[in-house]
Amino acid sequence: MRNTRPNGAGGAGKPQRPSAAAGAAVLCALAAARAPFVRIEARAGRRQGTLVLGDCVRIESLADRRLAVTVRDAGGRWRRSAACDAMTLLDPTALMEVALLRAVETCLMATGCGPDSSSLDRRYARNRLRADLYPAALAPNSVRTVRLVLCREIVDRAVLRAACLVFGSATSIGDFNDVVLAGADGLIRVTRETPNLAPLLGSAVKRFARKGAGPLGRGIVGTVRAELMAWPAPAGLARRDWKWLSHQPNSMVRRLQKPDTHAGPHANLPAIRLFAATGLMRPDPLIASLVDTGMALQRALGVLARDPGNARHADLARLLRLALAEAQRRAAAGQNLRFLRDDFAYLIDWWIDEAATNAVSIPVNATFASLIRRQQRWHQLIILRHPEFLLQWTSALAANENSGLRAVPLTDSLMLAREGMDMRHCVASYARDCAGGHTRIFALELTASGQRATLELRRRAATWFAGQLKGPCNADVSVEMRAAAERLAARYTRAWRSSCGAS
């Protein structure tokens, strides 16, 4: 669409075009000789050199192994940029963007499209130069190329490995420099000996780097261990908790870190104590991911933080053991684990409500299926008391009986909860997917034999196909039931396409 501007009182518009001078200036800038976007300046007698991006941003390794980022201002002078210290080292996209923008502005000044030019001329020149000045900078593999140059030619690789073990793939230039200031040699030795515990050292590295407290020594892991165990019981870690944590991989230890390091210990102590209490050395990743901020397990940990009693802690650990065992059972049976996260989230919400009045809600002989049924009854009561929580959706097919198959669409979360209790499975957790339009659930019954099943229909583009089909207690179904489900999926697809065309 072309820009227009009012012309006279009649309001007629004329298309706005850049001036001929702006077009000529851009062509001259594109025709002029310039250095490549990625350039390495080698230094005599030193392995690390300097990376220059767009002749406007330089990243160099100093004599003490720190990284310095300098940018060229409008006057051609190189100045240190503190803002670049927060940019991710292994994803130099932001650095490349800064370099490209500064290169474009430098060309604008050189070609005469300065502040005195019209806004239209400057916008046109900026867009053209951004696209054509360094077209390779916008190529998909450019970021990978710059990252390889940084890791192989500029950055000290031993320090980079230690920094990534401590801070992860999001290590910034500032984090890298903090590792150097805190004592790179000592940290390299520590992370080589205990790489899995490196994420615990993040707050210590920041503290040593900021205060100049001296280089980190080999005893820093022991110091962190003493800090985590020094918190008053039951909040602090016990020996059993530390033993469990010391056997976890780096990724799990990193997941058990708090997002901020300004208040309290850096580690998520309630989560560590909870996982250690389960007695399982390798929590399932599906359940372990629930300790991330904002997930269901984090809300339960908040209950323990407000009332860290041993009874509630053991009760939640018992619930977690049952969930982990269920994840392993489903995986061994080849079942879909997609909805286990929702099942567990609903169970946690139920447990939080129960924990308000009862310190112990999970019986010793409880099974995951029995807890699901208790949670579904609780969920039904919540919906009846608070109708605003009821999720509803439509079905392209009404309840019907065809070729010996009785099919009833389940069109709200209350019907799903009732079906889950009747059939003794976890279909209630599908409510969000149904409300989102990705899934439809039907209660099926073969009129000849009375066999019952619950069918999940999934949508892929404009086609619905039969997904999970389970009998009572997730039992397998007969060949006749599966064939009837396939026919129902085809009928639903036709009805859904017809309703979409009519609308």
Coordinates of C-alpha atoms in Angstrom, one line a residue:
M1 CA 0.0 0.0 0.0
R2 CA 1.4 3.4 -1.0
N3 CA 1.6 6.2 1.5
T4 CA -0.6 9.2 0.6
R5 CA -0.9 12.8 1.9
P6 CA -3.7 15.3 1.7
N7 CA -3.5 17.7 -1.3
G8 CA -5.6 20.8 -1.0
A9 CA -9.0 21.3 0.6
G10 CA -10.5 18.5 -1.5
G11 CA -8.6 15.8 0.5
A12 CA -7.3 14.1 -2.6
G13 CA -4.1 12.1 -1.9
K14 CA -0.9 11.8 -3.9
P15 CA 1.5 8.9 -3.4
Q16 CA 4.5 9.8 -1.3
R17 CA 7.8 8.8 -3.0
P18 CA 11.4 9.3 -1.8
S19 CA 13.3 12.0 -3.5
A20 CA 15.7 11.3 -6.4
A21 CA 18.6 12.5 -4.2
A22 CA 17.8 9.8 -1.6
G23 CA 17.7 7.1 -4.2
A24 CA 21.0 8.2 -5.7
A25 CA 22.6 8.4 -2.2
V26 CA 21.5 4.8 -1.5
L27 CA 22.9 3.5 -4.8
C28 CA 26.2 5.3 -4.1
A29 CA 26.4 3.7 -0.7
L30 CA 25.7 0.3 -2.0
A31 CA 28.3 0.7 -4.8
A32 CA 31.1 1.9 -2.4
A33 CA 33.7 -0.6 -1.2
R34 CA 33.3 -1.8 2.3
A35 CA 34.7 -4.4 4.6
P36 CA 33.0 -7.8 5.0
F37 CA 30.4 -8.0 7.8
V38 CA 32.4 -10.7 9.7
R39 CA 36.1 -9.9 10.0
I40 CA 38.8 -11.3 12.3
E41 CA 41.8 -9.2 13.4
A42 CA 44.6 -11.4 14.5
R43 CA 47.1 -10.3 17.1
A44 CA 50.7 -11.1 17.1
G45 CA 51.8 -13.6 19.7
R46 CA 48.3 -14.3 20.9
R47 CA 45.9 -17.1 20.0
Q48 CA 42.7 -15.0 20.5
G49 CA 42.0 -12.2 18.2
T50 CA 39.3 -9.6 17.7
L51 CA 35.9 -10.1 15.9
V52 CA 34.6 -7.1 14.0
L53 CA 30.9 -7.0 12.9
G54 CA 29.9 -4.6 10.3
D55 CA 33.0 -2.5 11.0
C56 CA 30.9 -1.0 13.9
V57 CA 31.1 -3.6 16.7
R58 CA 34.3 -5.2 18.1
I59 CA 34.5 -8.2 20.5
E60 CA 38.0 -8.8 21.7
S61 CA 39.7 -11.0 24.3
L62 CA 41.8 -9.0 26.7
A63 CA 45.0 -10.1 28.2
D64 CA 43.3 -11.3 31.4
R65 CA 40.9 -13.4 29.2
R66 CA 37.9 -11.1 29.7
L67 CA 35.8 -10.0 26.8
A68 CA 35.4 -6.4 25.8
V69 CA 32.7 -5.1 23.5
T70 CA 33.2 -1.7 21.8
V71 CA 31.0 0.1 19.3
R72 CA 31.8 2.9 16.9
D73 CA 29.8 6.1 17.4
A74 CA 28.7 8.6 14.8
G75 CA 32.1 10.4 15.1
G76 CA 34.0 7.3 14.2
R77 CA 35.4 6.8 17.8
W78 CA 35.3 3.4 19.4
R79 CA 33.7 3.3 22.9
R80 CA 33.0 0.5 25.3
S81 CA 29.4 -0.7 25.4
A82 CA 28.2 -1.8 28.8
A83 CA 24.7 -2.6 27.4
C84 CA 26.3 -5.4 25.3
D85 CA 27.4 -7.2 28.4
A86 CA 23.9 -8.6 28.9
M87 CA 23.7 -10.2 25.5
T88 CA 23.9 -13.9 25.2
L89 CA 27.3 -15.2 24.1
L90 CA 26.2 -18.3 22.4
D91 CA 23.4 -16.6 20.5
P92 CA 25.0 -13.5 19.0
T93 CA 21.8 -12.4 17.2
A94 CA 21.5 -9.2 19.3
L95 CA 25.2 -8.3 18.7
M96 CA 24.7 -8.7 15.0
E97 CA 21.6 -6.6 15.1
V98 CA 23.4 -3.8 16.8
A99 CA 26.2 -4.0 14.3
L100 CA 23.8 -3.9 11.3
L101 CA 21.9 -0.9 12.7
R102 CA 25.0 1.1 13.4
A103 CA 26.4 0.3 10.0
V104 CA 23.2 1.5 8.4
E105 CA 23.3 4.8 10.4
T106 CA 26.9 5.4 9.5
C107 CA 26.1 5.0 5.8
L108 CA 23.1 7.4 6.2
M109 CA 25.4 10.1 7.6
A110 CA 28.0 9.4 4.9
T111 CA 25.5 9.7 2.0
G112 CA 23.9 12.9 3.2
C113 CA 20.6 11.4 4.5
G114 CA 21.2 12.9 7.9
P115 CA 18.7 14.5 10.4
D116 CA 18.1 17.3 7.9
S117 CA 16.5 14.9 5.3
S118 CA 12.8 14.2 5.3
S119 CA 11.5 11.4 7.3
L120 CA 10.4 9.6 4.1
D121 CA 13.9 9.8 2.6
R122 CA 15.4 8.5 5.8
R123 CA 12.9 5.6 6.2
Y124 CA 13.5 4.6 2.5
A125 CA 17.3 4.8 2.8
R126 CA 17.3 2.9 6.1
N127 CA 15.1 0.0 4.8
R128 CA 17.1 -0.3 1.6
L129 CA 20.5 -0.3 3.4
R130 CA 19.3 -2.7 6.0
A131 CA 18.3 -5.2 3.3
D132 CA 21.1 -4.7 0.9
L133 CA 24.1 -3.3 2.7
Y134 CA 25.1 -6.6 4.3
P135 CA 22.6 -9.2 2.9
A136 CA 24.7 -12.0 4.4
A137 CA 24.0 -10.8 7.9
L138 CA 20.3 -11.7 7.5
A139 CA 21.0 -15.2 6.1
P140 CA 19.9 -18.1 8.3
N141 CA 23.4 -19.5 8.9
S142 CA 25.0 -16.2 9.8
V143 CA 24.3 -16.5 13.5
R144 CA 25.9 -20.0 13.5
T145 CA 28.9 -18.6 11.6
V146 CA 29.5 -15.8 14.1
R147 CA 29.0 -18.2 17.0
L148 CA 31.6 -20.6 15.7
V149 CA 34.0 -17.7 15.2
L150 CA 33.5 -16.5 18.7
C151 CA 34.0 -19.9 20.2
R152 CA 37.0 -20.9 18.1
E153 CA 38.9 -17.7 17.5
I154 CA 38.0 -15.1 20.2
V155 CA 36.8 -16.7 23.5
D156 CA 39.0 -18.8 25.8
R157 CA 37.3 -22.2 25.4
A158 CA 38.2 -23.5 28.8
V159 CA 36.6 -20.5 30.5
L160 CA 33.6 -20.7 28.1
R161 CA 33.0 -24.3 29.1
A162 CA 33.1 -23.5 32.8
A163 CA 30.8 -20.5 32.3
C164 CA 28.3 -22.6 30.4
L165 CA 28.3 -25.3 33.0
V166 CA 27.5 -22.7 35.7
F167 CA 25.1 -20.4 33.8
G168 CA 23.8 -22.7 31.0
S169 CA 23.3 -21.9 27.3
A170 CA 22.1 -18.4 28.3
T171 CA 25.5 -17.4 29.4
S172 CA 26.0 -13.7 28.7
I173 CA 29.2 -11.7 28.0
G174 CA 28.9 -10.3 31.6
D175 CA 28.6 -13.8 33.0
F176 CA 31.7 -14.9 31.1
N177 CA 33.6 -11.9 32.6
D178 CA 32.3 -12.7 36.1
V179 CA 33.8 -16.2 35.8
V180 CA 37.2 -14.6 34.9
L181 CA 37.0 -12.1 37.7
A182 CA 36.0 -14.7 40.3
G183 CA 39.0 -16.9 39.4
A184 CA 38.8 -18.7 36.1
D185 CA 41.5 -21.3 36.8
G186 CA 39.9 -22.4 40.1
L187 CA 36.5 -22.6 38.5
I188 CA 37.8 -24.6 35.6
R189 CA 39.2 -27.2 38.0
V190 CA 36.0 -27.3 40.1
T191 CA 33.7 -27.7 37.1
R192 CA 36.0 -30.4 35.6
E193 CA 35.8 -32.4 38.8
T194 CA 32.1 -31.9 39.6
P195 CA 30.4 -30.6 36.4
N196 CA 26.9 -31.6 37.6
L197 CA 27.0 -29.3 40.6
A198 CA 28.3 -26.3 38.6
P199 CA 24.9 -24.5 38.6
L200 CA 25.0 -24.2 42.3
L201 CA 28.0 -21.9 42.0
G202 CA 26.2 -19.1 40.1
S203 CA 25.5 -16.9 43.1
A204 CA 29.1 -17.5 44.5
V205 CA 30.6 -16.5 41.1
K206 CA 28.6 -13.3 41.1
R207 CA 29.5 -12.5 44.7
F208 CA 33.2 -13.1 44.3
A209 CA 33.3 -11.1 41.0
R210 CA 31.5 -8.1 42.4
K211 CA 33.2 -7.9 45.8
G212 CA 36.7 -8.9 44.7
A213 CA 36.8 -11.5 47.4
G214 CA 39.6 -13.4 45.9
P215 CA 39.8 -16.4 43.4
L216 CA 37.5 -19.3 43.9
G217 CA 39.2 -22.4 45.3
R218 CA 38.4 -26.1 45.3
G219 CA 36.5 -25.8 48.5
I220 CA 33.8 -23.6 47.0
V221 CA 31.4 -26.6 46.5
G222 CA 31.8 -27.5 50.2
T223 CA 31.1 -23.9 51.1
V224 CA 27.9 -23.9 49.1
R225 CA 26.9 -27.2 50.6
A226 CA 27.4 -25.8 54.1
E227 CA 25.3 -22.7 53.2
L228 CA 22.4 -24.9 51.9
M229 CA 22.5 -27.1 55.0
A230 CA 22.8 -24.2 57.4
W231 CA 19.2 -23.0 57.0
P232 CA 17.1 -23.9 60.0
A233 CA 15.1 -27.1 59.8
P234 CA 13.0 -28.1 58.1
A235 CA 13.7 -25.6 55.4
G236 CA 17.4 -26.4 55.0
L237 CA 18.9 -29.5 53.3
A238 CA 19.7 -32.6 55.2
R239 CA 22.5 -35.1 54.3
R240 CA 20.0 -37.3 52.4
D241 CA 18.9 -34.3 50.3
W242 CA 22.5 -33.3 49.5
K243 CA 23.4 -36.9 48.6
W244 CA 20.4 -37.0 46.2
L245 CA 21.3 -33.7 44.6
S246 CA 25.0 -34.6 44.2
H247 CA 23.9 -37.6 42.0
Q248 CA 21.8 -35.5 39.6
P249 CA 22.9 -34.4 36.2
N250 CA 23.8 -30.8 35.4
S251 CA 20.4 -30.2 33.6
M252 CA 18.4 -31.3 36.7
V253 CA 20.5 -29.3 39.1
R254 CA 20.0 -26.2 36.9
R255 CA 16.3 -26.8 36.8
L256 CA 16.3 -26.7 40.6
Q257 CA 17.7 -23.2 40.8
K258 CA 15.7 -20.1 41.6
P259 CA 15.3 -17.5 38.8
D260 CA 16.7 -14.8 41.1
T261 CA 19.7 -14.8 43.4
H262 CA 19.0 -11.7 45.5
A263 CA 17.0 -13.3 48.4
G264 CA 17.8 -16.5 50.2
P265 CA 19.7 -19.5 48.8
H266 CA 20.1 -19.9 45.0
A267 CA 18.8 -23.4 45.1
N268 CA 15.1 -24.3 45.3
L269 CA 15.3 -26.0 48.7
P270 CA 11.7 -27.2 48.9
A271 CA 11.9 -28.9 45.5
I272 CA 15.2 -30.6 46.3
R273 CA 13.8 -31.9 49.6
L274 CA 10.7 -33.1 47.9
F275 CA 12.5 -35.0 45.1
A276 CA 14.9 -36.5 47.6
A277 CA 12.0 -37.7 49.7
T278 CA 10.6 -39.7 46.8
G279 CA 13.6 -42.1 46.9
L280 CA 14.0 -42.1 43.1
M281 CA 17.4 -41.0 41.9
R282 CA 16.2 -40.0 38.4
P283 CA 12.8 -38.2 38.4
D284 CA 10.9 -38.5 35.1
P285 CA 11.6 -35.3 33.0
L286 CA 7.8 -34.9 32.5
I287 CA 7.2 -34.5 36.2
A288 CA 10.5 -32.8 37.0
S289 CA 9.7 -30.0 34.6
L290 CA 6.8 -29.1 36.9
V291 CA 9.2 -27.4 39.3
D292 CA 9.6 -24.6 36.8
T293 CA 8.1 -21.3 37.8
G294 CA 4.4 -21.1 37.3
M295 CA 3.7 -24.8 37.1
A296 CA 1.5 -26.8 39.3
L297 CA 4.2 -28.3 41.5
Q298 CA 5.6 -24.8 42.2
R299 CA 2.2 -23.9 43.8
A300 CA 2.4 -26.9 46.0
L301 CA 6.0 -26.0 47.0
G302 CA 4.6 -22.6 48.0
V303 CA 2.3 -24.4 50.5
L304 CA 5.3 -26.2 52.0
A305 CA 7.2 -22.9 52.2
R306 CA 4.4 -21.3 54.2
D307 CA 4.0 -24.4 56.4
P308 CA 7.0 -26.6 56.0
G309 CA 5.7 -29.4 58.3
N310 CA 7.1 -32.9 57.9
A311 CA 3.6 -34.4 57.6
R312 CA 2.6 -32.3 54.6
H313 CA 6.1 -32.7 53.0
A314 CA 5.8 -36.5 53.3
D315 CA 2.3 -36.4 51.9
L316 CA 3.3 -34.5 48.8
A317 CA 6.3 -36.8 48.3
R318 CA 3.9 -39.8 48.4
L319 CA 1.8 -38.1 45.7
L320 CA 4.9 -37.4 43.6
R321 CA 6.0 -41.1 43.9
L322 CA 2.7 -42.2 42.6
A323 CA 2.8 -39.8 39.7
L324 CA 6.4 -40.9 38.8
A325 CA 5.4 -44.5 38.9
E326 CA 2.4 -43.8 36.7
A327 CA 4.6 -42.0 34.1
Q328 CA 6.9 -45.1 34.0
R329 CA 3.9 -47.4 33.7
R330 CA 2.4 -45.5 30.8
A331 CA 5.8 -45.2 29.0
A332 CA 6.4 -49.0 29.4
A333 CA 2.9 -49.7 28.0
G334 CA 3.5 -47.4 25.0
Q335 CA 0.7 -45.0 26.1
N336 CA 0.6 -41.3 25.3
L337 CA 2.1 -39.2 28.1
R338 CA 0.7 -36.0 26.6
F339 CA -2.0 -35.6 29.2
L340 CA -0.1 -36.8 32.3
R341 CA 1.0 -33.3 33.0
D342 CA -2.6 -32.1 33.1
D343 CA -3.6 -35.1 35.3
F344 CA -0.8 -34.2 37.8
A345 CA -1.7 -30.5 37.7
Y346 CA -5.3 -31.3 38.6
L347 CA -4.1 -33.6 41.4
I348 CA -1.9 -30.8 42.8
D349 CA -4.8 -28.4 42.8
W350 CA -6.8 -30.9 44.7
W351 CA -4.0 -31.6 47.1
I352 CA -3.5 -27.9 47.8
D353 CA -7.2 -27.6 48.7
E354 CA -7.0 -30.7 50.9
A355 CA -3.8 -29.5 52.6
A356 CA -5.6 -26.5 53.9
T357 CA -7.5 -28.7 56.4
N358 CA -5.6 -32.0 56.5
A359 CA -1.9 -32.5 56.9
V360 CA -2.2 -36.0 55.4
S361 CA -4.4 -36.5 52.3
I362 CA -2.7 -39.4 50.5
P363 CA -3.3 -42.8 52.2
V364 CA -0.4 -45.2 52.3
N365 CA -2.3 -47.7 50.1
A366 CA -3.5 -45.1 47.6
T367 CA -3.1 -45.7 43.8
F368 CA -2.9 -43.1 41.1
A369 CA -6.3 -44.2 39.7
S370 CA -8.0 -43.8 43.1
L371 CA -6.5 -40.3 43.5
I372 CA -7.7 -39.4 40.0
R373 CA -11.3 -40.4 41.0
R374 CA -11.1 -38.3 44.2
Q375 CA -9.8 -35.4 42.2
Q376 CA -12.6 -35.7 39.7
R377 CA -15.3 -35.7 42.4
W378 CA -13.6 -32.6 43.9
H379 CA -13.5 -31.0 40.4
Q380 CA -17.2 -31.7 39.9
L381 CA -18.1 -30.0 43.2
I382 CA -15.9 -27.0 42.3
I383 CA -17.7 -26.6 39.0
L384 CA -21.2 -27.0 40.7
R385 CA -20.3 -24.4 43.3
H386 CA -18.6 -22.1 40.8
P387 CA -20.2 -22.4 37.3
E388 CA -17.8 -19.8 35.9
F389 CA -15.1 -22.6 36.0
L390 CA -17.2 -24.7 33.6
L391 CA -15.5 -25.2 30.2
Q392 CA -17.9 -25.7 27.3
W393 CA -17.5 -26.4 23.6
T394 CA -19.7 -27.5 20.6
S395 CA -19.9 -30.8 18.7
A396 CA -20.5 -31.1 15.0
L397 CA -22.4 -34.3 15.7
A398 CA -25.3 -34.7 18.1
A399 CA -25.9 -37.8 20.2
N400 CA -26.8 -40.6 17.8
E401 CA -27.1 -44.3 17.1
N402 CA -25.8 -45.6 13.8
S403 CA -24.8 -49.2 12.7
G404 CA -25.1 -50.5 16.2
L405 CA -22.9 -47.8 17.8
R406 CA -24.4 -45.4 20.3
A407 CA -22.2 -42.2 20.4
V408 CA -22.7 -39.4 22.9
P409 CA -20.5 -36.2 22.5
L410 CA -19.1 -34.9 25.8
T411 CA -19.4 -31.1 25.5
D412 CA -18.3 -29.6 28.8
S413 CA -15.8 -30.3 31.6
L414 CA -18.5 -31.6 34.0
M415 CA -19.5 -34.4 31.5
L416 CA -15.8 -35.3 31.1
A417 CA -15.3 -35.6 34.8
R418 CA -18.4 -37.8 35.1
E419 CA -17.2 -40.0 32.2
G420 CA -13.8 -40.3 33.9
M421 CA -15.4 -41.5 37.1
D422 CA -17.7 -43.9 35.4
M423 CA -14.9 -45.4 33.2
R424 CA -12.1 -45.0 35.8
H425 CA -9.6 -43.1 33.6
C426 CA -8.3 -39.6 33.2
V427 CA -10.4 -38.2 30.4
A428 CA -11.2 -35.1 32.6
S429 CA -7.8 -33.7 31.8
Y430 CA -8.8 -33.2 28.2
A431 CA -11.1 -30.3 28.9
R432 CA -8.6 -27.6 27.9
D433 CA -7.8 -29.2 24.6
C434 CA -11.5 -29.6 23.9
A435 CA -12.2 -26.0 24.7
G436 CA -9.3 -25.0 22.5
G437 CA -10.8 -26.8 19.5
H438 CA -8.1 -29.4 19.1
T439 CA -9.9 -32.5 20.6
R440 CA -13.4 -33.9 20.8
I441 CA -14.5 -36.7 23.2
F442 CA -17.3 -39.2 22.7
A443 CA -18.8 -41.8 25.0
L444 CA -19.3 -45.0 22.8
E445 CA -21.4 -48.1 23.4
L446 CA -22.0 -51.1 21.1
T447 CA -25.7 -51.8 21.4
A448 CA -25.3 -55.6 20.6
S449 CA -22.7 -56.4 23.3
G450 CA -23.0 -53.4 25.7
Q451 CA -19.3 -52.8 25.4
R452 CA -18.4 -49.2 26.4
A453 CA -15.4 -47.0 25.5
T454 CA -14.2 -43.4 25.4
L455 CA -13.0 -42.0 22.1
E456 CA -10.7 -39.1 21.6
L457 CA -10.9 -37.4 18.1
R458 CA -8.0 -35.2 17.2
R459 CA -8.0 -32.6 14.5
R460 CA -5.2 -32.2 11.9
A461 CA -6.0 -29.3 9.5
A462 CA -9.5 -30.1 8.2
T463 CA -9.6 -33.8 9.1
W464 CA -10.6 -35.5 12.4
F465 CA -9.1 -38.9 13.1
A466 CA -9.5 -41.4 15.9
G467 CA -6.9 -41.0 18.6
Q468 CA -7.0 -42.8 22.0
L469 CA -9.8 -45.3 22.4
K470 CA -10.0 -46.8 25.9
G471 CA -12.4 -49.0 27.8
P472 CA -12.9 -49.1 31.5
C473 CA -9.7 -48.6 33.5
N474 CA -7.9 -47.8 30.2
A475 CA -8.5 -51.4 29.0
D476 CA -8.0 -52.3 25.3
V477 CA -11.2 -52.5 23.1
S478 CA -12.4 -55.0 20.6
V479 CA -11.7 -54.8 16.8
E480 CA -15.5 -54.0 16.3
M481 CA -15.3 -51.0 18.6
R482 CA -12.2 -49.7 16.9
A483 CA -13.7 -50.1 13.4
A484 CA -16.8 -48.3 14.7
A485 CA -14.7 -45.5 16.0
E486 CA -12.9 -45.0 12.7
R487 CA -16.3 -44.7 11.0
L488 CA -17.4 -42.1 13.5
A489 CA -14.3 -40.1 12.9
A490 CA -15.0 -40.0 9.2
R491 CA -18.6 -39.0 9.8
Y492 CA -17.5 -36.2 12.2
T493 CA -15.0 -34.9 9.6
R494 CA -17.8 -34.6 7.0
A495 CA -20.2 -32.9 9.5
W496 CA -17.5 -30.5 10.7
R497 CA -16.5 -29.5 7.2
S498 CA -20.2 -29.0 6.3
S499 CA -20.7 -26.8 9.4
C500 CA -17.6 -24.7 8.6
G501 CA -18.8 -24.2 5.0
A502 CA -22.2 -23.1 6.2
S503 CA -20.8 -20.6 8.6

